[in-house]
Short mmCIF file of C-alpha atoms in Angstrom, two decimals:
data_model
loop_
_atom_site.label_atom_id
_atom_site.label_comp_id
_atom_site.label_asym_id
_atom_site.label_seq_id
_atom_site.Cartn_x
_atom_site.Cartn_y
_atom_site.Cartn_z
CA MET B 1 8.84 -5.49 -17.78
CA ALA B 2 8.85 -3.89 -21.21
CA ARG B 3 6.35 -1.08 -21.68
CA SER B 4 4.97 -2.99 -24.65
CA ASP B 5 3.83 -5.64 -22.14
CA TRP B 6 1.72 -3.24 -20.10
CA LYS B 7 -1.29 -4.22 -22.26
CA ARG B 8 -3.08 -0.92 -22.08
CA PRO B 9 -6.06 -0.32 -24.38
CA ASP B 10 -5.70 1.97 -27.37
CA LEU B 11 -6.87 5.52 -26.83
CA GLU B 12 -10.13 6.46 -28.49
CA PRO B 13 -10.66 9.88 -30.09
CA LEU B 14 -12.97 12.30 -28.33
CA ASP B 15 -16.55 12.27 -29.50
CA PRO B 16 -17.46 15.32 -31.63
CA GLY B 17 -18.49 18.28 -29.52
CA LEU B 18 -16.69 17.14 -26.36
CA ARG B 19 -13.78 18.76 -24.53
CA ARG B 20 -11.34 16.97 -22.23
CA ILE B 21 -10.40 18.75 -19.01
CA ARG B 22 -7.44 17.56 -16.92
CA MET B 23 -7.32 18.27 -13.17
CA THR B 24 -4.92 17.64 -10.27
CA VAL B 25 -6.69 16.86 -6.99
CA SER B 26 -5.60 16.69 -3.34
CA TYR B 27 -7.81 15.19 -0.66
CA HIS B 28 -7.98 14.10 2.98
CA GLY B 29 -8.68 10.41 2.49
CA SER B 30 -9.73 9.67 6.07
CA HIS B 31 -13.09 11.25 5.33
CA TYR B 32 -13.84 9.06 2.29
CA SER B 33 -14.09 5.41 1.28
CA GLY B 34 -11.47 5.83 -1.41
CA TRP B 35 -11.32 7.62 -4.74
CA GLN B 36 -13.54 5.33 -6.82
CA LYS B 37 -17.30 5.93 -6.94
CA GLN B 38 -19.23 3.32 -4.92
CA SER B 39 -22.88 2.43 -4.44
CA ASN B 40 -22.84 2.29 -0.64
CA ALA B 41 -20.16 4.73 0.56
CA LYS B 42 -18.97 8.30 0.01
CA SER B 43 -16.03 8.62 -2.38
CA VAL B 44 -13.89 11.50 -3.63
CA ALA B 45 -14.85 11.02 -7.30
CA GLU B 46 -18.55 11.02 -6.39
CA ILE B 47 -18.30 14.36 -4.57
CA ILE B 48 -16.42 15.93 -7.50
CA GLU B 49 -19.00 14.63 -9.98
CA GLN B 50 -21.88 15.96 -7.90
CA THR B 51 -20.22 19.37 -7.72
CA LEU B 52 -19.57 19.40 -11.46
CA LYS B 53 -23.25 18.72 -12.08
CA GLN B 54 -24.11 21.84 -10.09
CA ILE B 55 -21.78 23.89 -12.26
CA LEU B 56 -22.46 22.34 -15.68
CA ASP B 57 -26.02 21.05 -15.30
CA GLU B 58 -24.94 17.79 -16.97
CA GLU B 59 -23.84 14.34 -15.81
CA VAL B 60 -20.05 14.04 -15.85
CA GLN B 61 -17.83 11.02 -15.29
CA VAL B 62 -14.45 11.76 -13.70
CA VAL B 63 -11.68 9.31 -14.63
CA GLY B 64 -8.78 9.06 -12.19
CA SER B 65 -5.20 7.90 -12.70
CA GLY B 66 -6.00 5.01 -10.36
CA ARG B 67 -7.84 4.08 -7.20
CA THR B 68 -6.83 4.87 -3.66
CA ASP B 69 -8.17 2.77 -0.79
CA SER B 70 -10.42 4.01 1.98
CA GLY B 71 -8.49 6.34 4.27
CA VAL B 72 -5.57 6.90 1.86
CA HIS B 73 -4.74 10.53 1.07
CA ALA B 74 -3.66 12.22 -2.14
CA LEU B 75 -1.43 15.18 -2.69
CA ALA B 76 -1.66 15.01 -6.47
CA GLN B 77 -4.23 12.62 -7.88
CA VAL B 78 -4.82 13.32 -11.58
CA CYS B 79 -8.15 12.94 -13.35
CA HIS B 80 -9.97 14.01 -16.48
CA MET B 81 -13.52 14.57 -17.65
CA ASP B 82 -15.13 14.91 -21.07
CA ILE B 83 -17.75 17.65 -21.24
CA ALA B 84 -19.94 19.40 -23.80
CA ASN B 85 -19.97 22.76 -22.01
CA THR B 86 -18.00 25.44 -23.87
CA ARG B 87 -18.56 28.41 -21.56
CA ILE B 88 -15.96 27.68 -18.88
CA LYS B 89 -12.29 27.82 -19.76
CA GLY B 90 -10.23 24.80 -18.75
CA GLU B 91 -8.08 26.69 -16.26
CA LYS B 92 -11.18 28.15 -14.54
CA PHE B 93 -12.53 24.80 -13.32
CA ALA B 94 -10.15 24.70 -10.36
CA LEU B 95 -11.48 27.99 -9.01
CA ALA B 96 -15.12 27.16 -9.76
CA LEU B 97 -14.96 23.75 -8.11
CA ASN B 98 -13.03 24.90 -5.03
CA ARG B 99 -15.78 27.41 -4.26
CA LEU B 100 -18.28 24.55 -3.89
CA LEU B 101 -16.26 21.51 -2.83
CA PRO B 102 -15.74 20.64 0.85
CA ALA B 103 -12.44 21.88 2.24
CA ASP B 104 -10.99 18.35 2.39
CA ILE B 105 -10.99 18.13 -1.44
CA ARG B 106 -9.01 20.73 -3.36
CA ILE B 107 -8.45 21.10 -7.11
CA LEU B 108 -4.82 22.20 -7.45
CA ASP B 109 -4.97 22.99 -11.16
CA SER B 110 -7.07 22.40 -14.27
CA CYS B 111 -6.46 22.78 -17.99
CA GLU B 112 -7.84 21.80 -21.38
CA THR B 113 -6.22 18.85 -23.11
CA ASP B 114 -7.10 16.46 -25.94
CA GLY B 115 -7.65 12.79 -26.70
CA THR B 116 -3.94 11.97 -26.58
CA PHE B 117 -4.12 12.34 -22.79
CA HIS B 118 -5.90 9.83 -20.56
CA ALA B 119 -5.59 10.14 -16.78
CA ARG B 120 -5.20 6.37 -16.38
CA TYR B 121 -3.92 4.93 -19.65
CA THR B 122 -1.16 7.45 -20.40
CA THR B 123 0.30 7.31 -16.88
CA MET B 124 4.01 6.43 -16.92
CA ALA B 125 4.72 6.32 -13.17
CA ARG B 126 3.00 6.65 -9.81
CA THR B 127 4.73 7.78 -6.61
CA TYR B 128 3.46 7.02 -3.12
CA ARG B 129 4.84 8.21 0.21
CA TYR B 130 4.23 6.84 3.68
CA TYR B 131 4.85 8.76 6.92
CA TYR B 132 5.53 7.59 10.49
CA LYS B 133 6.10 9.54 13.68
CA ARG B 134 7.12 8.35 17.10
CA GLU B 135 4.17 8.14 19.44
CA CYS B 136 5.83 10.61 21.84
CA ASP B 137 6.12 13.19 19.01
CA MET B 138 2.52 13.04 17.77
CA THR B 139 0.58 16.31 17.90
CA ALA B 140 -3.14 17.01 17.74
CA PHE B 141 -2.65 17.90 14.07
CA ASP B 142 -1.27 14.47 13.10
CA ASP B 143 -4.39 12.41 13.81
CA LYS B 144 -5.37 10.33 10.74
CA LEU B 145 -2.59 11.98 8.72
CA VAL B 146 0.52 10.21 10.06
CA ALA B 147 0.96 6.64 11.33
CA LYS B 148 2.57 6.23 14.74
CA VAL B 149 5.09 3.79 16.20
CA LYS B 150 6.84 3.59 19.55
CA GLN B 151 10.33 3.76 18.05
CA PHE B 152 11.88 3.88 14.59
CA PRO B 153 13.77 0.72 13.61
CA SER B 154 17.18 0.77 11.91
CA LEU B 155 17.12 3.13 8.93
CA GLU B 156 20.04 1.24 7.40
CA LEU B 157 18.18 -2.07 7.50
CA LEU B 158 14.98 -0.49 6.16
CA ASN B 159 16.93 0.84 3.18
CA GLU B 160 18.49 -2.56 2.56
CA TYR B 161 14.96 -3.96 2.25
CA ALA B 162 13.89 -1.01 0.08
CA CYS B 163 16.82 -1.49 -2.27
CA SER B 164 15.76 -5.13 -2.75
CA ILE B 165 12.36 -3.95 -4.00
CA ARG B 166 13.76 -1.90 -6.87
CA GLY B 167 13.56 -3.54 -10.28
CA THR B 168 10.94 -5.89 -11.76
CA HIS B 169 9.45 -8.42 -9.34
CA ASP B 170 6.40 -10.60 -8.80
CA PHE B 171 4.78 -8.98 -5.74
CA THR B 172 2.35 -11.79 -4.90
CA THR B 173 3.79 -11.96 -1.35
CA PHE B 174 2.74 -8.37 -0.71
CA THR B 175 -0.63 -8.40 -2.49
CA ALA B 176 -3.87 -8.55 -0.51
CA SER B 177 -6.51 -11.13 -1.35
CA GLY B 178 -9.07 -9.75 -3.75
CA ASP B 179 -6.60 -8.41 -6.30
CA LEU B 180 -7.84 -9.40 -9.77
CA CYS B 181 -4.81 -8.37 -11.85
CA PRO B 182 -3.71 -11.25 -14.12
CA SER B 183 -0.03 -10.35 -13.63
CA ARG B 184 1.63 -9.66 -10.29
CA PHE B 185 4.80 -8.27 -11.87
CA ARG B 186 5.50 -4.58 -11.33
CA ASP B 187 8.39 -2.25 -12.21
CA ILE B 188 9.75 -0.29 -9.24
CA TYR B 189 11.90 2.73 -10.18
CA GLU B 190 12.48 4.23 -6.73
CA SER B 191 12.29 2.74 -3.23
CA TYR B 192 13.90 4.35 -0.19
CA TRP B 193 13.44 5.39 3.45
CA ARG B 194 14.68 8.61 4.99
CA LEU B 195 14.31 10.79 8.06
CA GLU B 196 12.71 14.20 7.61
CA ILE B 197 11.68 17.06 9.89
CA ASP B 198 8.04 18.10 9.90
CA ARG B 199 6.70 21.63 10.32
CA PHE B 200 6.65 21.19 14.11
CA GLY B 201 10.35 20.32 14.23
CA LYS B 202 9.68 16.62 14.90
CA GLU B 203 11.24 13.70 13.06
CA LEU B 204 9.25 11.93 10.35
CA LEU B 205 10.24 8.53 9.00
CA SER B 206 9.17 8.49 5.37
CA TYR B 207 9.09 5.80 2.70
CA THR B 208 8.96 6.67 -1.00
CA ILE B 209 8.12 4.19 -3.74
CA CYS B 210 7.66 4.90 -7.45
CA GLY B 211 6.63 2.37 -10.07
CA ASN B 212 4.61 1.81 -13.19
CA ALA B 213 1.63 0.54 -11.17
CA PHE B 214 0.73 -1.13 -7.86
CA LEU B 215 -1.35 -4.10 -6.75
CA TYR B 216 -4.15 -4.07 -4.17
CA LYS B 217 -2.74 -2.84 -0.82
CA MET B 218 0.77 -3.59 -2.09
CA VAL B 219 2.39 -0.42 -0.77
CA ARG B 220 0.82 -0.73 2.69
CA SER B 221 1.84 -4.39 2.87
CA LEU B 222 5.43 -3.56 1.91
CA VAL B 223 5.62 -0.71 4.43
CA GLY B 224 4.13 -2.67 7.31
CA SER B 225 6.26 -5.72 6.55
CA MET B 226 9.50 -3.76 6.35
CA MET B 227 8.77 -2.00 9.64
CA GLU B 228 7.92 -5.29 11.38
CA PHE B 229 10.91 -7.14 9.94
CA ALA B 230 13.34 -4.33 10.78
CA THR B 231 12.08 -4.26 14.37
CA LYS B 232 12.91 -7.98 14.54
CA ASP B 233 16.31 -7.44 12.81
CA LEU B 234 15.37 -9.82 9.99
CA PRO B 235 18.39 -10.12 7.64
CA VAL B 236 17.96 -8.58 4.19
CA GLU B 237 18.70 -11.97 2.60
CA GLU B 238 15.62 -13.38 4.33
CA PHE B 239 13.53 -10.42 3.13
CA ARG B 240 14.61 -11.19 -0.44
CA HIS B 241 13.59 -14.83 0.02
CA ILE B 242 10.19 -13.75 1.33
CA LEU B 243 9.67 -11.47 -1.69
CA ALA B 244 10.70 -14.23 -4.11
CA SER B 245 8.56 -16.87 -2.39
CA LYS B 246 5.28 -15.46 -3.76
CA ASP B 247 3.70 -16.64 -0.52
CA ARG B 248 1.28 -14.15 1.05
CA SER B 249 1.45 -15.94 4.41
CA ARG B 250 5.10 -14.88 4.77
CA SER B 251 4.42 -11.15 4.62
CA GLY B 252 4.24 -9.02 7.74
CA ARG B 253 1.49 -6.73 8.92
CA THR B 254 -0.25 -4.27 6.60
CA ALA B 255 0.35 -0.61 7.52
CA SER B 256 -2.68 1.55 8.29
CA ALA B 257 -4.16 3.72 5.55
CA CYS B 258 -3.71 7.01 7.42
CA GLY B 259 0.03 7.35 6.69
CA LEU B 260 -0.17 6.74 2.93
CA TYR B 261 -0.28 9.48 0.28
CA LEU B 262 -0.58 9.31 -3.50
CA TYR B 263 2.21 11.80 -3.97
CA ARG B 264 2.77 12.25 -7.70
CA ILE B 265 1.70 11.00 -11.14
CA SER B 266 4.12 11.22 -14.06
CA TYR B 267 3.04 11.33 -17.70
CA ASP B 268 6.56 11.97 -19.01
CA VAL B 269 7.57 9.08 -21.31
CA ASP B 270 11.25 9.99 -20.95
CA GLU B 271 11.46 10.33 -17.15
CA TYR B 272 11.95 6.63 -16.41
CA ALA B 273 13.01 5.45 -19.86
CA TRP B 274 16.40 4.56 -18.36
CA PHE B 275 14.74 1.74 -16.40
CA GLU B 276 13.57 -0.08 -19.50
CA GLU B 277 16.94 0.38 -21.14
CA GLU B 278 18.73 -1.07 -18.10
CA GLU B 279 16.32 -3.95 -17.53
CA HIS B 280 16.09 -5.05 -21.16
CA GLU B 281 19.44 -4.15 -22.68
#
């Protein structure tokens, strides 16, 4: 998909007298009903906005790079806010907020930017990671932070599935009902499984996926389906047929939210420029 087809709105200049502050946020998603502010549940953005009001004595809207579902974690969500306050330097917001925020939300950094940056509309790539541990290796510190399985399926077969996901595809098969996006096509730059060792010396099975954007519960559906299919030794050719079928009923189970992390947001226009050149040459 050409970047010109992303159909993002034009950026608007900042209103006179406003400053734009960019922040990187990590949070324990199990304690919240997602990033996006809601009328009937506690969200990460809501808590940050309430804390900002204490500091600035003004209503502030925090704009994130995208939503995360209830229970999903973030290592590096990116957001911005437009404020009239001129007393606090951009880089000081991280320290000021962390003094008041609950410990399960941390501002990793903050800085002043301008109207050419928009946390959502200037995003070039989003990276998610998913983590599994064997049930016998789970510790008391893994609860709600790592998904568990009895055994890991074939890493080779998982990576054959993952390789099939790279490129531009219609991901209708792996999109949950309720998604309102007019197009189900997404560009996937990276997709791979690997074994890692956690801080306790236990094996982690991790999945990494990076793309221009993702559909509703798409990553969790892909992860859960690949794990289920690999356990059943489903041939990679059949996985490709399922992806191409655009038939939601042919997907596997949806992985739980607790193992999923919004890992990184890229705003570098050159980082994945090779993908567009390869796909559209």
